[in-house]
Coordinates of C-alpha atoms in Angstrom, one line a residue:
Chain Y
M2 CA 152.5 95.9 109.2
L3 CA 148.9 95.2 110.2
S4 CA 148.7 93.5 113.5
L5 CA 146.2 92.4 116.2
S6 CA 147.4 91.8 119.7
N7 CA 145.2 90.0 122.2
V8 CA 142.0 91.3 120.6
T9 CA 138.7 90.3 122.2
V10 CA 135.4 91.6 120.9
S11 CA 132.3 91.2 123.1
L12 CA 128.8 92.1 122.3
G13 CA 126.6 91.8 125.3
E14 CA 127.0 88.3 126.6
A15 CA 128.5 87.0 123.3
T16 CA 132.2 86.9 122.6
L17 CA 132.7 87.4 118.9
L18 CA 136.5 87.3 119.0
D19 CA 138.4 85.7 121.8
D20 CA 142.0 86.8 122.4
V21 CA 143.2 86.8 118.8
T22 CA 146.8 87.7 118.0
L23 CA 147.7 88.0 114.3
D24 CA 150.4 89.7 112.3
V25 CA 150.0 90.4 108.6
A26 CA 153.3 91.3 106.9
S27 CA 153.5 93.7 104.0
G28 CA 153.6 92.0 100.6
T29 CA 151.7 89.0 101.8
V30 CA 148.2 87.7 101.4
T31 CA 146.5 86.2 104.5
A32 CA 143.2 84.3 104.1
I33 CA 140.8 84.1 107.0
V34 CA 138.8 80.9 106.8
G35 CA 136.3 79.2 109.1
P36 CA 132.7 78.1 109.4
N37 CA 129.8 80.6 109.4
G38 CA 129.6 82.6 112.6
A39 CA 133.3 82.0 113.4
G40 CA 134.0 85.7 113.6
K41 CA 135.6 86.3 110.2
S42 CA 133.7 89.4 109.4
T43 CA 134.2 90.7 112.9
L44 CA 137.9 90.2 112.6
L45 CA 137.9 92.1 109.3
S46 CA 135.9 95.0 110.8
V47 CA 138.4 95.2 113.7
L48 CA 141.3 95.3 111.2
S49 CA 139.6 98.1 109.3
G50 CA 139.2 100.2 112.4
E51 CA 135.4 100.2 111.9
R52 CA 134.9 98.3 115.2
T53 CA 137.0 99.0 118.3
P54 CA 138.1 95.9 120.2
S55 CA 136.8 95.5 123.7
I56 CA 140.2 94.4 124.8
G57 CA 143.5 94.5 122.9
T58 CA 144.9 96.7 120.1
V59 CA 145.0 96.8 116.3
R60 CA 148.0 98.5 114.8
L61 CA 148.9 99.7 111.3
Y62 CA 152.6 100.7 110.9
G63 CA 152.8 100.1 114.7
V64 CA 150.3 102.9 115.3
D65 CA 147.1 102.1 117.3
L66 CA 144.2 102.5 114.9
R67 CA 142.2 104.4 117.6
T68 CA 144.6 107.3 117.3
V69 CA 144.5 107.5 113.5
A70 CA 142.1 110.0 111.8
P71 CA 139.6 108.3 109.5
T72 CA 140.8 110.2 106.4
T73 CA 144.5 109.2 107.1
L74 CA 143.4 105.6 107.7
A75 CA 141.4 105.6 104.5
R76 CA 144.4 106.7 102.5
Q77 CA 146.3 103.7 103.9
R78 CA 143.8 100.9 103.8
A79 CA 140.8 100.0 101.7
V80 CA 138.0 97.5 102.3
L81 CA 136.1 95.6 99.6
P82 CA 132.8 94.7 101.2
Q83 CA 130.8 91.5 100.6
E84 CA 128.0 93.5 99.2
A85 CA 127.6 97.2 99.0
L86 CA 124.3 99.0 99.2
L87 CA 124.0 101.5 96.4
A88 CA 120.6 102.3 95.1
F89 CA 121.5 105.5 93.4
G90 CA 122.3 105.8 89.7
F91 CA 126.0 106.6 89.8
T92 CA 127.9 105.7 86.6
G93 CA 130.7 103.1 86.8
R94 CA 133.2 105.9 86.6
E95 CA 131.6 107.7 89.5
V96 CA 131.6 104.6 91.6
A97 CA 135.4 104.3 91.0
L98 CA 135.7 108.0 91.8
L99 CA 134.1 107.4 95.2
G100 CA 137.4 105.7 96.0
R101 CA 139.1 109.1 95.8
T102 CA 137.1 110.5 98.7
P103 CA 140.0 110.5 101.2
H104 CA 142.5 111.9 98.7
A105 CA 143.2 115.6 98.4
T106 CA 144.3 115.3 94.8
S107 CA 143.1 117.3 91.9
R108 CA 139.9 116.4 90.0
A109 CA 141.9 115.5 86.9
E110 CA 144.2 113.3 88.8
D111 CA 141.2 111.6 90.5
E112 CA 139.7 111.0 87.0
R113 CA 142.9 109.4 85.8
A114 CA 143.1 107.2 88.9
A115 CA 139.5 106.1 88.4
L116 CA 140.1 105.2 84.7
R117 CA 143.2 103.2 85.7
A118 CA 141.2 101.4 88.3
L119 CA 138.4 100.6 86.0
D120 CA 140.9 99.1 83.5
A121 CA 142.6 97.1 86.2
A122 CA 139.3 95.7 87.4
D123 CA 138.3 94.8 83.9
V124 CA 135.3 97.1 83.9
A125 CA 136.4 99.9 81.6
H126 CA 133.4 99.2 79.5
L127 CA 131.1 100.0 82.4
A128 CA 132.5 103.5 82.8
E129 CA 129.3 105.2 81.6
R130 CA 126.8 102.5 82.7
R131 CA 124.4 103.3 85.6
Y132 CA 125.3 101.2 88.5
P133 CA 121.8 99.8 89.3
T134 CA 121.6 98.4 85.7
C135 CA 124.8 96.3 86.2
S136 CA 124.7 92.6 87.2
G137 CA 125.8 91.4 90.6
G138 CA 129.3 90.4 89.3
E139 CA 129.7 93.7 87.5
K140 CA 128.8 95.6 90.6
Q141 CA 131.3 93.7 92.6
R142 CA 134.0 94.4 90.1
L143 CA 133.0 98.1 90.1
H144 CA 133.6 98.1 93.8
L145 CA 137.0 96.5 93.2
A146 CA 137.7 99.4 90.9
R147 CA 136.6 101.8 93.6
V148 CA 139.0 100.1 96.1
L149 CA 141.9 100.1 93.6
A150 CA 141.3 103.9 93.0
Q151 CA 141.4 104.4 96.7
L152 CA 144.7 102.6 97.0
D153 CA 146.2 104.5 94.0
S154 CA 148.7 106.5 96.1
D155 CA 152.0 106.0 97.8
E156 CA 150.4 105.9 101.2
A157 CA 148.5 102.7 100.5
A158 CA 149.4 99.9 102.9
A159 CA 146.6 97.4 103.3
L160 CA 143.7 95.9 101.5
L161 CA 140.9 94.0 103.3
L162 CA 138.4 91.9 101.4
D163 CA 135.3 90.4 102.9
E164 CA 134.2 87.3 101.0
P165 CA 135.1 89.0 97.7
T166 CA 134.1 86.1 95.5
S167 CA 130.5 85.5 96.6
A168 CA 128.8 87.3 93.7
L169 CA 131.3 86.3 91.0
D170 CA 131.6 83.5 88.5
L171 CA 134.6 81.2 88.5
A172 CA 136.8 83.3 86.1
H173 CA 136.1 86.5 88.0
Q174 CA 136.7 85.0 91.4
H175 CA 140.2 84.2 90.2
R176 CA 140.6 87.7 88.6
V177 CA 139.7 89.5 91.9
L178 CA 142.0 87.3 93.9
A179 CA 144.8 87.7 91.3
A180 CA 144.4 91.5 91.5
A181 CA 144.7 91.3 95.3
R182 CA 147.7 89.1 94.9
R183 CA 149.4 91.6 92.6
L184 CA 148.8 94.4 95.0
A185 CA 150.7 92.4 97.6
T186 CA 153.5 91.2 95.4
E187 CA 154.0 94.3 93.3
R188 CA 153.1 97.2 95.6
G189 CA 153.9 95.5 98.9
L190 CA 150.4 95.8 100.4
A191 CA 149.3 93.7 103.4
V192 CA 146.2 91.9 102.0
V193 CA 143.7 90.1 104.2
T194 CA 140.8 88.3 102.7
V195 CA 137.9 86.4 104.2
L196 CA 137.3 83.3 102.0
H197 CA 135.0 80.3 102.2
D198 CA 136.7 78.3 99.5
L199 CA 139.7 76.5 101.0
N200 CA 141.1 75.8 97.5
L201 CA 141.0 79.5 96.5
A202 CA 142.7 80.3 99.9
A203 CA 145.3 77.7 99.2
Q204 CA 146.0 79.0 95.8
Y205 CA 146.3 82.8 96.5
A206 CA 147.2 83.1 100.1
D207 CA 150.7 83.0 101.7
R208 CA 149.2 82.5 105.1
L209 CA 145.9 81.0 106.4
A210 CA 144.2 82.0 109.6
V211 CA 141.5 79.6 110.8
L212 CA 138.8 80.9 113.1
D213 CA 136.4 78.8 115.0
R214 CA 133.9 80.2 117.4
G215 CA 135.9 83.5 117.8
R216 CA 139.2 81.8 118.4
L217 CA 142.2 81.6 116.2
V218 CA 142.7 77.8 116.0
A219 CA 145.4 77.5 113.4
E220 CA 147.7 79.9 111.5
G221 CA 150.4 79.2 109.0
T222 CA 151.1 78.4 105.4
P223 CA 148.4 76.6 103.4
A224 CA 150.4 73.4 103.5
E225 CA 150.7 73.6 107.3
V226 CA 147.1 74.5 108.0
I227 CA 145.1 72.6 105.4
R228 CA 145.0 69.0 106.8
P229 CA 142.2 66.5 107.0
E230 CA 142.2 66.7 110.8
T231 CA 141.9 70.5 110.8
V232 CA 139.1 70.5 108.2
R233 CA 137.2 67.8 110.2
A234 CA 137.7 69.6 113.6
V235 CA 136.7 73.1 112.3
F236 CA 134.2 72.4 109.6
G237 CA 133.0 69.0 110.8
L238 CA 133.6 67.7 107.3
D239 CA 135.6 64.7 106.1
A240 CA 137.9 65.7 103.3
L241 CA 140.9 64.4 101.3
V242 CA 143.8 66.7 101.0
L243 CA 145.7 66.1 97.8
D244 CA 148.7 67.9 96.2
H245 CA 147.5 70.3 93.5
P246 CA 148.8 68.8 90.2
T247 CA 150.3 72.0 88.9
L248 CA 150.5 74.6 91.7
G249 CA 152.0 72.5 94.4
C250 CA 149.5 73.8 97.0
P251 CA 147.1 71.6 98.9
L252 CA 143.9 70.6 97.2
V253 CA 140.8 69.9 99.3
V254 CA 138.2 67.4 98.2
A255 CA 135.3 67.1 100.5
V256 CA 134.0 63.6 101.1
P257 CA 131.0 64.0 103.4
S258 CA 130.4 60.8 105.3
D259 CA 126.7 60.7 104.5
V260 CA 127.3 60.6 100.8
R261 CA 130.5 58.6 100.9
D262 CA 129.0 55.4 99.6
P263 CA 129.6 55.3 95.9
L264 CA 126.5 55.8 93.9
P265 CA 125.1 52.7 92.2
V266 CA 126.2 52.7 88.6
L267 CA 123.2 52.4 86.3
P268 CA 123.5 50.0 83.4
P269 CA 123.5 51.7 80.0
S270 CA 120.0 51.8 78.6
Chain M
M6 CA 135.5 101.0 73.5
T7 CA 133.6 104.2 73.9
R8 CA 135.1 106.3 76.6
R9 CA 134.1 109.9 77.1
P10 CA 136.9 112.4 77.8
A11 CA 137.3 112.8 81.5
L12 CA 136.4 116.5 81.6
R13 CA 133.0 116.2 79.9
P14 CA 130.9 115.5 83.1
V15 CA 132.5 118.6 84.7
L16 CA 131.7 120.7 81.7
R17 CA 128.1 119.4 81.7
R18 CA 127.7 120.2 85.4
R19 CA 129.0 123.7 84.9
L20 CA 126.8 124.2 81.9
V21 CA 123.6 123.1 83.7
I22 CA 124.4 125.1 86.8
G23 CA 125.2 128.2 84.6
V24 CA 121.9 127.8 82.7
L25 CA 119.9 127.3 85.9
A26 CA 121.5 130.4 87.5
G27 CA 120.8 132.5 84.4
T28 CA 117.2 131.3 84.1
L29 CA 116.7 132.0 87.8
A30 CA 118.0 135.6 87.5
A31 CA 115.8 136.2 84.4
V32 CA 112.7 134.6 85.9
T33 CA 113.2 136.6 89.2
V34 CA 113.3 139.9 87.3
L35 CA 110.2 138.9 85.2
A36 CA 108.2 137.7 88.2
A37 CA 109.0 140.8 90.1
G38 CA 107.5 142.8 87.2
I39 CA 104.3 140.8 86.9
G40 CA 101.2 141.8 89.0
A41 CA 98.3 144.2 89.3
V42 CA 100.7 147.0 88.3
P43 CA 102.9 145.6 85.6
I44 CA 106.6 146.8 85.7
P45 CA 108.6 146.1 82.5
A46 CA 111.7 144.0 83.1
S47 CA 113.9 146.9 82.0
H48 CA 112.4 149.1 84.6
V49 CA 112.9 146.4 87.3
V50 CA 116.6 146.3 86.3
G51 CA 116.8 150.1 86.2
I52 CA 115.2 150.4 89.7
L53 CA 117.5 147.8 91.2
I54 CA 120.7 149.3 89.7
D55 CA 119.5 152.8 90.8
R56 CA 119.0 151.6 94.4
L57 CA 122.4 150.0 94.4
G58 CA 123.9 153.4 93.6
G59 CA 124.3 153.0 89.8
S60 CA 122.6 154.8 87.0
T61 CA 121.3 153.3 83.8
G62 CA 119.1 156.1 82.3
I63 CA 116.2 153.8 82.2
P64 CA 113.0 155.8 83.1
F65 CA 110.8 154.4 85.8
T66 CA 108.1 156.0 88.0
D67 CA 108.3 156.4 91.8
Q68 CA 105.1 154.2 92.0
E69 CA 106.9 151.4 90.2
A70 CA 109.9 151.7 92.5
A71 CA 107.7 151.7 95.6
I72 CA 105.7 148.6 94.5
L73 CA 108.8 146.7 93.4
L74 CA 110.9 147.5 96.5
H75 CA 108.2 147.2 99.2
L76 CA 105.8 144.5 97.8
R77 CA 107.2 142.4 95.0
L78 CA 110.9 142.2 95.8
P79 CA 110.7 140.9 99.4
R80 CA 108.2 138.3 98.2
V81 CA 110.3 137.1 95.3
V82 CA 113.5 137.1 97.4
L83 CA 111.7 135.0 100.0
G84 CA 110.6 132.7 97.3
V85 CA 114.1 132.2 96.1
L86 CA 115.4 131.6 99.6
V87 CA 112.6 129.2 100.7
G88 CA 112.7 127.3 97.4
A89 CA 116.5 126.8 97.6
A90 CA 116.4 125.8 101.2
L91 CA 113.6 123.3 100.8
A92 CA 115.2 121.7 97.8
V93 CA 118.7 121.5 99.4
C94 CA 117.2 120.0 102.6
G95 CA 115.3 117.5 100.6
A96 CA 118.5 116.5 98.8
L97 CA 120.4 116.3 102.1
L98 CA 117.9 114.1 103.8
Q99 CA 117.5 111.8 100.7
G100 CA 121.2 111.4 100.9
L101 CA 121.2 110.7 104.7
F102 CA 118.4 108.2 104.4
R103 CA 119.8 106.8 101.1
N104 CA 116.3 107.0 99.8
P105 CA 115.4 109.2 96.8
L106 CA 111.8 109.3 98.1
A107 CA 112.7 110.9 101.5
D108 CA 111.1 114.2 102.2
P109 CA 111.9 117.0 104.7
G110 CA 108.9 115.9 106.6
L111 CA 110.5 112.7 107.6
I112 CA 112.5 114.0 110.5
G113 CA 109.4 115.6 112.1
V114 CA 110.1 119.2 111.1
S115 CA 107.0 119.9 109.2
S116 CA 104.6 118.1 111.6
G117 CA 106.2 119.7 114.6
S118 CA 106.0 123.1 113.0
A119 CA 102.3 122.6 112.0
L120 CA 101.3 121.6 115.5
A121 CA 103.1 124.5 117.2
A122 CA 101.8 127.0 114.6
A123 CA 98.2 125.7 115.1
A124 CA 98.6 125.9 118.9
W125 CA 99.8 129.5 118.5
I126 CA 96.8 130.4 116.4
V127 CA 94.3 128.8 118.8
F128 CA 95.8 129.8 122.1
G129 CA 98.8 132.1 121.7
A130 CA 97.4 134.9 119.5
S131 CA 94.8 135.9 122.0
A132 CA 97.0 135.4 125.0
A133 CA 99.9 137.5 123.7
P134 CA 98.5 140.1 121.2
L135 CA 101.8 142.1 121.3
W136 CA 103.6 139.1 119.7
A137 CA 101.0 138.9 116.8
G138 CA 103.5 139.4 114.0
V139 CA 106.4 137.2 115.2
G140 CA 104.6 134.7 117.3
L141 CA 103.4 132.4 114.5
P142 CA 106.8 132.0 112.7
L143 CA 108.6 131.7 116.0
A144 CA 106.2 129.0 117.2
A145 CA 106.5 127.2 113.9
F146 CA 110.3 127.3 114.0
A147 CA 110.5 126.2 117.6
G148 CA 108.0 123.4 117.0
G149 CA 109.8 122.1 114.0
L150 CA 113.2 122.1 115.8
G151 CA 111.6 120.5 118.9
A152 CA 110.1 117.7 116.9
T153 CA 113.4 117.1 115.1
I154 CA 115.3 117.0 118.4
V155 CA 112.8 114.4 119.7
V156 CA 113.2 112.2 116.6
Y157 CA 117.0 112.6 116.7
R158 CA 117.3 111.7 120.4
I159 CA 115.2 108.6 119.8
G160 CA 117.5 107.6 117.0
R161 CA 120.6 108.0 119.1
H162 CA 122.0 104.9 120.8
A163 CA 125.4 104.2 122.3
G164 CA 127.0 107.2 120.5
R165 CA 125.6 106.3 117.1
T166 CA 122.7 107.7 115.1
L167 CA 120.5 104.9 113.9
V168 CA 119.1 106.3 110.7
A169 CA 116.4 103.6 110.3
T170 CA 115.2 104.1 113.9
M171 CA 115.1 107.9 113.2
L172 CA 113.0 107.3 110.1
L173 CA 110.4 105.2 112.1
A174 CA 110.5 107.7 115.0
G175 CA 109.8 110.5 112.4
V176 CA 106.7 108.6 111.2
A177 CA 105.5 108.1 114.8
V178 CA 106.1 111.7 115.8
A179 CA 104.3 112.9 112.7
A180 CA 101.3 110.8 113.5
L181 CA 101.3 112.0 117.1
C182 CA 101.5 115.7 115.9
G183 CA 98.7 114.9 113.4
A184 CA 96.5 113.6 116.2
L185 CA 97.2 116.6 118.5
L186 CA 96.5 118.9 115.5
G187 CA 93.1 117.2 115.1
L188 CA 92.5 117.9 118.8
L189 CA 93.3 121.6 118.1
F190 CA 90.9 121.7 115.2
F191 CA 88.2 120.4 117.6
L192 CA 89.0 123.2 120.1
A193 CA 89.4 126.0 117.5
D194 CA 86.8 128.5 116.6
D195 CA 85.9 129.2 113.0
A196 CA 88.3 132.1 112.5
A197 CA 91.2 130.1 114.0
L198 CA 90.3 127.0 111.8
R199 CA 90.4 129.2 108.7
A200 CA 93.8 130.7 109.8
I201 CA 95.2 127.2 110.5
T202 CA 94.0 125.9 107.1
F203 CA 95.5 128.8 105.1
W204 CA 98.7 128.7 107.0
S205 CA 99.0 124.9 106.4
L206 CA 98.6 125.5 102.7
G207 CA 101.5 127.9 102.6
S208 CA 101.9 131.4 101.2
L209 CA 104.7 133.8 100.5
G210 CA 102.2 136.6 100.9
G211 CA 103.5 137.6 104.4
A212 CA 106.9 138.5 103.0
T213 CA 108.3 141.8 104.3
W214 CA 111.9 142.9 104.4
P215 CA 112.2 142.2 108.2
S216 CA 110.8 138.7 107.8
V217 CA 113.1 138.1 104.8
L218 CA 116.1 139.4 106.8
W219 CA 115.5 137.2 109.9
S220 CA 114.9 134.1 108.0
A221 CA 117.6 134.6 105.4
P222 CA 120.6 133.4 107.5
L223 CA 118.6 130.2 108.5
L224 CA 117.5 129.5 105.0
L225 CA 120.9 130.2 103.5
A226 CA 122.8 128.1 106.1
P227 CA 122.0 124.7 104.5
V228 CA 122.4 126.1 101.0
L229 CA 125.8 127.5 101.6
A230 CA 127.2 124.9 104.0
S231 CA 125.9 121.8 102.2
P232 CA 128.6 121.7 99.5
R233 CA 131.1 120.9 102.2
L234 CA 129.1 117.7 103.0
A235 CA 128.8 116.6 99.4
R236 CA 131.7 114.2 99.2
G237 CA 130.8 112.6 102.5
L238 CA 127.2 112.2 101.4
N239 CA 128.3 110.6 98.2
A240 CA 130.3 108.0 100.2
L241 CA 127.4 107.5 102.6
L242 CA 125.3 106.2 99.7
L243 CA 127.4 103.1 99.9
G244 CA 126.3 102.6 103.5
E245 CA 127.8 103.8 106.8
A246 CA 130.6 101.2 107.1
A247 CA 131.8 101.8 103.5
A248 CA 131.7 105.6 104.1
F249 CA 133.9 105.1 107.2
H250 CA 136.3 103.0 105.1
L251 CA 136.5 105.9 102.7
G252 CA 137.5 108.2 105.6
V253 CA 134.2 109.9 106.3
R254 CA 133.5 110.9 109.8
V255 CA 130.0 109.4 109.6
E256 CA 128.5 110.6 112.9
R257 CA 129.6 114.1 112.4
L258 CA 128.2 114.1 108.8
K259 CA 124.9 112.8 110.1
R260 CA 124.7 115.5 112.8
W261 CA 125.4 118.3 110.3
T262 CA 122.9 117.0 107.8
I263 CA 120.1 116.7 110.4
G264 CA 121.0 120.1 112.0
L265 CA 121.2 122.0 108.7
S266 CA 118.0 120.4 107.4
A267 CA 116.1 121.2 110.6
L268 CA 117.2 124.8 110.5
G269 CA 116.4 125.2 106.9
V270 CA 113.0 123.5 106.8
G271 CA 112.0 125.0 110.2
A272 CA 112.8 128.5 108.9
A273 CA 111.0 127.8 105.6
V274 CA 107.9 126.6 107.3
A275 CA 108.0 129.6 109.7
A276 CA 108.4 132.1 106.9
S277 CA 105.9 130.7 104.4
G278 CA 103.8 127.9 106.0
M279 CA 103.8 124.4 104.6
I280 CA 105.0 124.1 101.0
G281 CA 105.1 120.5 99.9
F282 CA 106.8 118.6 97.0
V283 CA 109.6 121.1 96.4
G284 CA 112.0 119.2 98.7
L285 CA 110.9 115.9 97.2
V286 CA 110.6 116.6 93.5
V287 CA 113.5 119.0 92.8
P288 CA 116.4 116.8 93.9
H289 CA 114.7 113.9 92.1
L290 CA 114.6 115.9 88.9
V291 CA 118.2 117.0 89.2
R292 CA 119.3 113.4 89.7
L293 CA 117.5 112.4 86.6
A294 CA 119.4 115.0 84.6
L295 CA 122.8 115.0 86.2
G296 CA 123.1 111.9 88.3
P297 CA 123.4 111.5 92.1
D298 CA 126.7 113.2 92.7
H299 CA 126.0 115.6 95.6
R300 CA 128.7 118.0 94.4
T301 CA 126.3 118.8 91.5
L302 CA 123.0 117.8 93.1
L303 CA 123.2 120.3 96.0
P304 CA 123.9 123.5 94.1
A305 CA 121.7 122.5 91.2
S306 CA 118.8 121.7 93.5
A307 CA 119.1 125.0 95.2
L308 CA 118.8 126.8 91.9
L309 CA 116.0 124.7 90.6
G310 CA 114.1 124.8 93.9
A311 CA 114.4 128.6 93.9
L312 CA 113.3 128.8 90.3
L313 CA 110.2 126.5 90.8
L314 CA 109.1 128.3 93.9
V315 CA 109.3 131.8 92.3
V316 CA 107.2 130.5 89.3
A317 CA 104.7 128.7 91.6
D318 CA 104.3 131.9 93.6
L319 CA 103.8 133.9 90.4
V320 CA 101.0 131.4 89.5
A321 CA 99.6 131.6 93.0
R322 CA 99.2 135.3 93.1
T323 CA 98.1 135.9 89.5
I324 CA 95.9 133.0 88.4
V325 CA 92.8 134.1 90.5
A326 CA 93.8 137.8 90.8
P327 CA 92.8 139.9 92.7
A328 CA 92.5 136.9 95.1
E329 CA 95.5 134.6 95.9
L330 CA 95.8 130.9 95.8
P331 CA 97.8 129.3 98.7
I332 CA 101.2 128.3 97.1
G333 CA 101.0 124.9 98.6
I334 CA 98.1 124.1 96.4
V335 CA 100.1 125.1 93.3
T336 CA 103.1 123.1 94.2
A337 CA 101.0 120.0 95.1
L338 CA 98.8 120.3 92.0
A339 CA 101.9 120.5 89.8
G340 CA 104.1 118.2 91.9
G341 CA 101.7 115.4 92.7
P342 CA 100.9 114.3 89.1
F343 CA 104.5 114.9 88.1
F344 CA 105.7 112.7 90.9
L345 CA 103.2 110.0 89.9
W346 CA 104.5 110.2 86.4
L347 CA 108.1 109.7 87.7
L348 CA 107.0 106.7 89.7
L349 CA 105.3 105.1 86.7
R350 CA 108.3 105.8 84.5
E351 CA 110.8 104.3 86.9
R352 CA 108.7 101.3 87.6
P353 CA 110.7 98.2 86.6
A354 CA 109.5 96.9 83.2

């Protein structure tokens, strides 16, 4: 569905991505994990067509992204950014309506899609609120609604999320990822999300891709990829990998060496 | 849950645009009638319909018709065109720079125009007396376009237009033009100084049918073409990457926005000198009333800009009659305090 073959991205002397090959099947969620500066956001921008690889190709439905018109591409894939700049006083409904930009549907149809999206993103109550007056988490969910409105068509094929949980509280982190999960399971979209939290990745992703210094160092199911030795090699962190008590996926508990010594227990005063 | 019916914003937009258009038509007719020789509004309508080949039976004198058609009407029409163009270009550039405080001057148009116009007044007018009538507007237009091209070229890098770099280049070019303008002041004689000063304060007093006709296409270009950019500009408010993700051809959008603004502002300055605050305040006002959606903002700004400039010109030519106040003084005197009030009001609590 969405695939990278031998993609290298160079910027001057620096190599941001080094010969990455990755295939994201429709109906699956792939999480991209790795330390800061590993190239996760670069990988996402290449997948979105925003950045053209120096070497290699990116394909959606087997078609080279370089040959797809921006409007066509925008009807097939949406991107939820880490943080979006928007200083202007759009209402929540108007933010969702921005997602209809690439669609040539009627205004009434766009309005209906926007309302459905606001409902699905759990922000129907923000429909008439001005965007700048919303909290960081509300803004992020309005952008989720915008992305859902953009994908509200038969052409929709892929959703890319860049660190979608950074501005959200715990419950909403799960809601956003559950919404992405549903788009994969129910609508057959190929979903790719950059995540920092390995446990969220383990819970919601079918596949994990581990990036380190621009190279794809591990790829597979959460159980295959999340191992103490991988976590140590990539993140430089000692960790225990347990079985999640209810979900069956791996559960990572960091045990940094410098705080491993148990804290002295103070006697009750 | 309080949810408005989906059609209500559309109705509101149509209503506001309808009211603005109606008010503009009424004010234009009234303004055309006010002056040293008053012409009743009914006569204005009668004369217009008569000239368009119709007949209303409204009596009017030949003197009224002559004054309306040769003096008042070109001036009012130029006011409508310049006001609409300045307001639309302001809205376009505020969208491009994602900054509601952006002003048409930011891409160098105004400063380039001013420098070239002053250079023409100091050197050109005596060197090429045959060009007396067209030289000044032509110089102003060319100067504005030239400065914008410089700013745009500096902002281009590796096939992309770096908007932030353009913004800074605009500031630098404006400062440079200001310095050169100061040098011209130093070189100019008293008559030229006075001419430069009055030109830089703006006036619609030079309006004639030929000047209206040559500037009309340039002034109308941004007004008529900008609605096609509206959806792209809406998406651009999310940033360039997000706009691309929504299918917008960002580079093409930026080129069109800059090009149309340079044409519109350049032609406005050429036709009427420097008229400040319309391009800044009008889109701001419309946003306050109707929100930032460019599909509404652009046409509503055009109408409100036209309306405000016709009224400002009416004040400029009647308040100290038989003399005339430069219109730039009127717009700045009204716009400055108003803008300060807006800033105070929008200050975070």
